[in-house]
Amino acid sequence: MYICSCFGITEQQVRQHADSGACTPRQIASACKAGTDCGSCVRRIQAILGRGACPRRELADQGEPVLTNLEDAA
Ligand code: FES
């Protein structure tokens, strides 16, 4: 099934890019251009990324805000 019809990118391809470390629609876009034309597939890409486990995104989510909170508390 095509996720991005502008560039003919399938769900399978998006998952492969996610497996090799792309955690955000922007990273998917730089890997295969999906989402860089009409943009209507970005939500679908986000949905796929949201379902998969992505260690780097969890690190990014937990990283700086936690440090900022610690600084505020100190
Ligand atoms: S469907 Fe992906 S950019 Fe248009």
mmCIF file of N, CA, C and O in Angstrom, residues 6-62:
data_model
loop_
_atom_site.group_PDB
_atom_site.id
_atom_site.type_symbol
_atom_site.label_atom_id
_atom_site.label_comp_id
_atom_site.label_asym_id
_atom_site.label_seq_id
_atom_site.Cartn_x
_atom_site.Cartn_y
_atom_site.Cartn_z
ATOM 1 N N CYS A 6 2.916 10.725 -4.161
ATOM 2 C CA CYS A 6 3.738 11.638 -4.963
ATOM 3 C C CYS A 6 5.046 10.978 -5.378
ATOM 4 O O CYS A 6 5.528 11.176 -6.480
ATOM 5 N N PHE A 7 5.642 10.225 -4.479
ATOM 6 C CA PHE A 7 6.937 9.608 -4.768
ATOM 7 C C PHE A 7 6.856 8.092 -4.835
ATOM 8 O O PHE A 7 7.876 7.422 -4.964
ATOM 9 N N GLY A 8 5.651 7.523 -4.736
ATOM 10 C CA GLY A 8 5.489 6.082 -4.830
ATOM 11 C C GLY A 8 6.169 5.342 -3.694
ATOM 12 O O GLY A 8 6.777 4.294 -3.891
ATOM 13 N N ILE A 9 6.078 5.889 -2.483
ATOM 14 C CA ILE A 9 6.717 5.268 -1.319
ATOM 15 C C ILE A 9 5.687 4.418 -0.583
ATOM 16 O O ILE A 9 4.606 4.901 -0.249
ATOM 17 N N THR A 10 6.052 3.167 -0.324
ATOM 18 C CA THR A 10 5.124 2.255 0.340
ATOM 19 C C THR A 10 5.338 2.263 1.861
ATOM 20 O O THR A 10 6.382 2.702 2.346
ATOM 21 N N GLU A 11 4.333 1.724 2.557
ATOM 22 C CA GLU A 11 4.449 1.589 4.017
ATOM 23 C C GLU A 11 5.687 0.769 4.364
ATOM 24 O O GLU A 11 6.418 1.084 5.300
ATOM 25 N N GLN A 12 5.924 -0.278 3.573
ATOM 26 C CA GLN A 12 7.104 -1.130 3.771
ATOM 27 C C GLN A 12 8.398 -0.303 3.736
ATOM 28 O O GLN A 12 9.276 -0.455 4.582
ATOM 29 N N GLN A 13 8.506 0.588 2.761
ATOM 30 C CA GLN A 13 9.717 1.406 2.641
ATOM 31 C C GLN A 13 9.865 2.341 3.831
ATOM 32 O O GLN A 13 10.965 2.529 4.348
ATOM 33 N N VAL A 14 8.735 2.940 4.262
ATOM 34 C CA VAL A 14 8.803 3.833 5.421
ATOM 35 C C VAL A 14 9.281 3.054 6.648
ATOM 36 O O VAL A 14 10.129 3.523 7.409
ATOM 37 N N ARG A 15 8.758 1.833 6.803
ATOM 38 C CA ARG A 15 9.178 1.009 7.950
ATOM 39 C C ARG A 15 10.665 0.675 7.880
ATOM 40 O O ARG A 15 11.349 0.643 8.901
ATOM 41 N N GLN A 16 11.145 0.407 6.656
ATOM 42 C CA GLN A 16 12.572 0.097 6.510
ATOM 43 C C GLN A 16 13.429 1.292 6.921
ATOM 44 O O GLN A 16 14.433 1.140 7.608
ATOM 45 N N HIS A 17 13.029 2.492 6.511
ATOM 46 C CA HIS A 17 13.786 3.687 6.902
ATOM 47 C C HIS A 17 13.703 3.883 8.414
ATOM 48 O O HIS A 17 14.686 4.277 9.047
ATOM 49 N N ALA A 18 12.519 3.612 8.986
ATOM 50 C CA ALA A 18 12.371 3.742 10.438
ATOM 51 C C ALA A 18 13.292 2.751 11.151
ATOM 52 O O ALA A 18 13.955 3.099 12.134
ATOM 53 N N ASP A 19 13.366 1.527 10.613
ATOM 54 C CA ASP A 19 14.248 0.521 11.214
ATOM 55 C C ASP A 19 15.704 0.939 11.144
ATOM 56 O O ASP A 19 16.500 0.619 12.019
ATOM 57 N N SER A 20 16.065 1.656 10.089
ATOM 58 C CA SER A 20 17.465 2.068 10.005
ATOM 59 C C SER A 20 17.720 3.408 10.678
ATOM 60 O O SER A 20 18.766 4.012 10.492
ATOM 61 N N GLY A 21 16.774 3.883 11.484
ATOM 62 C CA GLY A 21 17.071 4.996 12.375
ATOM 63 C C GLY A 21 16.295 6.274 12.150
ATOM 64 O O GLY A 21 16.484 7.237 12.875
ATOM 65 N N ALA A 22 15.413 6.321 11.148
ATOM 66 C CA ALA A 22 14.627 7.533 10.941
ATOM 67 C C ALA A 22 13.466 7.561 11.933
ATOM 68 O O ALA A 22 12.653 6.651 11.954
ATOM 69 N N CYS A 23 13.419 8.581 12.767
ATOM 70 C CA CYS A 23 12.425 8.628 13.840
ATOM 71 C C CYS A 23 11.364 9.692 13.612
ATOM 72 O O CYS A 23 10.374 9.722 14.325
ATOM 73 N N THR A 24 11.567 10.581 12.676
ATOM 74 C CA THR A 24 10.630 11.676 12.463
ATOM 75 C C THR A 24 10.281 11.744 10.981
ATOM 76 O O THR A 24 11.054 11.279 10.137
ATOM 77 N N PRO A 25 9.126 12.351 10.654
ATOM 78 C CA PRO A 25 8.778 12.522 9.241
ATOM 79 C C PRO A 25 9.882 13.257 8.465
ATOM 80 O O PRO A 25 10.136 12.953 7.315
ATOM 81 N N ARG A 26 10.559 14.180 9.118
ATOM 82 C CA ARG A 26 11.640 14.898 8.453
ATOM 83 C C ARG A 26 12.776 13.959 8.060
ATOM 84 O O ARG A 26 13.358 14.075 6.979
ATOM 85 N N GLN A 27 13.088 13.014 8.944
ATOM 86 C CA GLN A 27 14.157 12.061 8.632
ATOM 87 C C GLN A 27 13.729 11.094 7.536
ATOM 88 O O GLN A 27 14.530 10.708 6.693
ATOM 89 N N ILE A 28 12.442 10.722 7.542
ATOM 90 C CA ILE A 28 11.917 9.899 6.449
ATOM 91 C C ILE A 28 12.018 10.677 5.144
ATOM 92 O O ILE A 28 12.437 10.140 4.114
ATOM 93 N N ALA A 29 11.693 11.964 5.203
ATOM 94 C CA ALA A 29 11.743 12.791 3.996
ATOM 95 C C ALA A 29 13.158 12.870 3.444
ATOM 96 O O ALA A 29 13.369 12.772 2.238
ATOM 97 N N SER A 30 14.148 12.997 4.330
ATOM 98 C CA SER A 30 15.503 13.100 3.795
ATOM 99 C C SER A 30 16.001 11.749 3.303
ATOM 100 O O SER A 30 16.879 11.684 2.448
ATOM 101 N N ALA A 31 15.411 10.664 3.794
ATOM 102 C CA ALA A 31 15.810 9.340 3.322
ATOM 103 C C ALA A 31 15.180 9.008 1.976
ATOM 104 O O ALA A 31 15.814 8.394 1.127
ATOM 105 N N CYS A 32 13.920 9.385 1.753
ATOM 106 C CA CYS A 32 13.255 8.926 0.522
ATOM 107 C C CYS A 32 12.337 9.974 -0.100
ATOM 108 O O CYS A 32 11.608 9.653 -1.019
ATOM 109 N N LYS A 33 12.358 11.194 0.397
ATOM 110 C CA LYS A 33 11.565 12.317 -0.152
ATOM 111 C C LYS A 33 10.089 12.258 0.206
ATOM 112 O O LYS A 33 9.367 13.201 -0.107
ATOM 113 N N ALA A 34 9.620 11.169 0.806
ATOM 114 C CA ALA A 34 8.200 11.078 1.138
ATOM 115 C C ALA A 34 7.791 12.262 2.010
ATOM 116 O O ALA A 34 8.463 12.570 2.995
ATOM 117 N N GLY A 35 6.721 12.935 1.637
ATOM 118 C CA GLY A 35 6.224 14.046 2.432
ATOM 119 C C GLY A 35 6.725 15.404 1.981
ATOM 120 O O GLY A 35 6.331 16.426 2.528
ATOM 121 N N THR A 36 7.605 15.439 0.958
ATOM 122 C CA THR A 36 8.186 16.725 0.571
ATOM 123 C C THR A 36 7.480 17.372 -0.609
ATOM 124 O O THR A 36 7.872 18.436 -1.038
ATOM 125 N N ASP A 37 6.428 16.722 -1.131
ATOM 126 C CA ASP A 37 5.717 17.375 -2.238
ATOM 127 C C ASP A 37 4.403 17.953 -1.739
ATOM 128 O O ASP A 37 4.365 19.078 -1.268
ATOM 129 N N CYS A 38 3.305 17.198 -1.784
ATOM 130 C CA CYS A 38 2.016 17.769 -1.365
ATOM 131 C C CYS A 38 1.865 17.766 0.151
ATOM 132 O O CYS A 38 1.098 18.528 0.696
ATOM 133 N N GLY A 39 2.596 16.881 0.834
ATOM 134 C CA GLY A 39 2.554 16.844 2.289
ATOM 135 C C GLY A 39 1.381 16.073 2.865
ATOM 136 O O GLY A 39 1.285 15.926 4.084
ATOM 137 N N SER A 40 0.504 15.553 2.027
ATOM 138 C CA SER A 40 -0.686 14.893 2.568
ATOM 139 C C SER A 40 -0.367 13.555 3.220
ATOM 140 O O SER A 40 -1.196 13.001 3.928
ATOM 141 N N CYS A 41 0.820 13.019 3.001
ATOM 142 C CA CYS A 41 1.173 11.725 3.582
ATOM 143 C C CYS A 41 1.874 11.868 4.923
ATOM 144 O O CYS A 41 2.136 10.867 5.586
ATOM 145 N N VAL A 42 2.176 13.091 5.346
ATOM 146 C CA VAL A 42 2.977 13.265 6.560
ATOM 147 C C VAL A 42 2.290 12.666 7.786
ATOM 148 O O VAL A 42 2.926 12.010 8.611
ATOM 149 N N ARG A 43 0.958 12.848 7.862
ATOM 150 C CA ARG A 43 0.228 12.259 8.991
ATOM 151 C C ARG A 43 0.292 10.734 8.979
ATOM 152 O O ARG A 43 0.404 10.108 10.026
ATOM 153 N N ARG A 44 0.218 10.154 7.800
ATOM 154 C CA ARG A 44 0.311 8.690 7.706
ATOM 155 C C ARG A 44 1.705 8.231 8.127
ATOM 156 O O ARG A 44 1.860 7.225 8.814
ATOM 157 N N ILE A 45 2.718 8.987 7.718
ATOM 158 C CA ILE A 45 4.091 8.639 8.108
ATOM 159 C C ILE A 45 4.238 8.746 9.623
ATOM 160 O O ILE A 45 4.806 7.869 10.271
ATOM 161 N N GLN A 46 3.686 9.814 10.179
ATOM 162 C CA GLN A 46 3.738 9.991 11.635
ATOM 163 C C GLN A 46 3.074 8.820 12.353
ATOM 164 O O GLN A 46 3.568 8.350 13.370
ATOM 165 N N ALA A 47 1.938 8.369 11.802
ATOM 166 C CA ALA A 47 1.220 7.263 12.429
ATOM 167 C C ALA A 47 2.074 5.999 12.428
ATOM 168 O O ALA A 47 2.114 5.264 13.419
ATOM 169 N N ILE A 48 2.781 5.744 11.323
ATOM 170 C CA ILE A 48 3.645 4.561 11.248
ATOM 171 C C ILE A 48 4.799 4.686 12.242
ATOM 172 O O ILE A 48 5.106 3.758 12.981
ATOM 173 N N LEU A 49 5.420 5.848 12.296
ATOM 174 C CA LEU A 49 6.539 6.048 13.215
ATOM 175 C C LEU A 49 6.073 5.934 14.656
ATOM 176 O O LEU A 49 6.776 5.399 15.509
ATOM 177 N N GLY A 50 4.862 6.418 14.920
ATOM 178 C CA GLY A 50 4.339 6.400 16.279
ATOM 179 C C GLY A 50 4.120 4.997 16.806
ATOM 180 O O GLY A 50 4.254 4.763 17.998
ATOM 181 N N ARG A 51 3.815 4.069 15.893
ATOM 182 C CA ARG A 51 3.540 2.703 16.325
ATOM 183 C C ARG A 51 4.817 1.918 16.587
ATOM 184 O O ARG A 51 4.846 1.029 17.401
ATOM 185 N N GLY A 52 5.889 2.247 15.858
ATOM 186 C CA GLY A 52 7.129 1.484 15.991
ATOM 187 C C GLY A 52 7.944 1.951 17.183
ATOM 188 O O GLY A 52 7.850 3.099 17.588
ATOM 189 N N ALA A 53 8.719 1.052 17.742
ATOM 190 C CA ALA A 53 9.613 1.437 18.821
ATOM 191 C C ALA A 53 10.833 2.107 18.213
ATOM 192 O O ALA A 53 11.466 1.554 17.339
ATOM 193 N N CYS A 54 11.121 3.296 18.663
ATOM 194 C CA CYS A 54 12.291 3.996 18.143
ATOM 195 C C CYS A 54 13.128 4.490 19.307
ATOM 196 O O CYS A 54 12.779 5.485 19.938
ATOM 197 N N PRO A 55 14.205 3.790 19.641
ATOM 198 C CA PRO A 55 15.012 4.135 20.804
ATOM 199 C C PRO A 55 15.512 5.568 20.755
ATOM 200 O O PRO A 55 15.514 6.263 21.762
ATOM 201 N N ARG A 56 15.932 6.019 19.564
ATOM 202 C CA ARG A 56 16.487 7.366 19.490
ATOM 203 C C ARG A 56 15.438 8.420 19.788
ATOM 204 O O ARG A 56 15.738 9.440 20.378
ATOM 205 N N ARG A 57 14.182 8.168 19.351
ATOM 206 C CA ARG A 57 13.159 9.166 19.626
ATOM 207 C C ARG A 57 12.854 9.219 21.115
ATOM 208 O O ARG A 57 12.648 10.273 21.684
ATOM 209 N N GLU A 58 12.856 8.050 21.759
ATOM 210 C CA GLU A 58 12.626 8.055 23.209
ATOM 211 C C GLU A 58 13.725 8.820 23.922
ATOM 212 O O GLU A 58 13.467 9.597 24.827
ATOM 213 N N LEU A 59 14.961 8.649 23.488
ATOM 214 C CA LEU A 59 16.068 9.406 24.076
ATOM 215 C C LEU A 59 15.860 10.899 23.860
ATOM 216 O O LEU A 59 16.055 11.696 24.767
ATOM 217 N N ALA A 60 15.443 11.251 22.648
ATOM 218 C CA ALA A 60 15.225 12.667 22.344
ATOM 219 C C ALA A 60 14.102 13.229 23.215
ATOM 220 O O ALA A 60 14.201 14.338 23.732
ATOM 221 N N ASP A 61 13.034 12.419 23.390
ATOM 222 C CA ASP A 61 11.911 12.873 24.215
ATOM 223 C C ASP A 61 12.324 13.069 25.662
ATOM 224 O O ASP A 61 11.893 13.989 26.331
ATOM 225 N N GLN A 62 13.195 12.179 26.142
ATOM 226 C CA GLN A 62 13.545 12.220 27.563
ATOM 227 C C GLN A 62 14.734 13.123 27.854
ATOM 228 O O GLN A 62 14.968 13.513 28.979
#
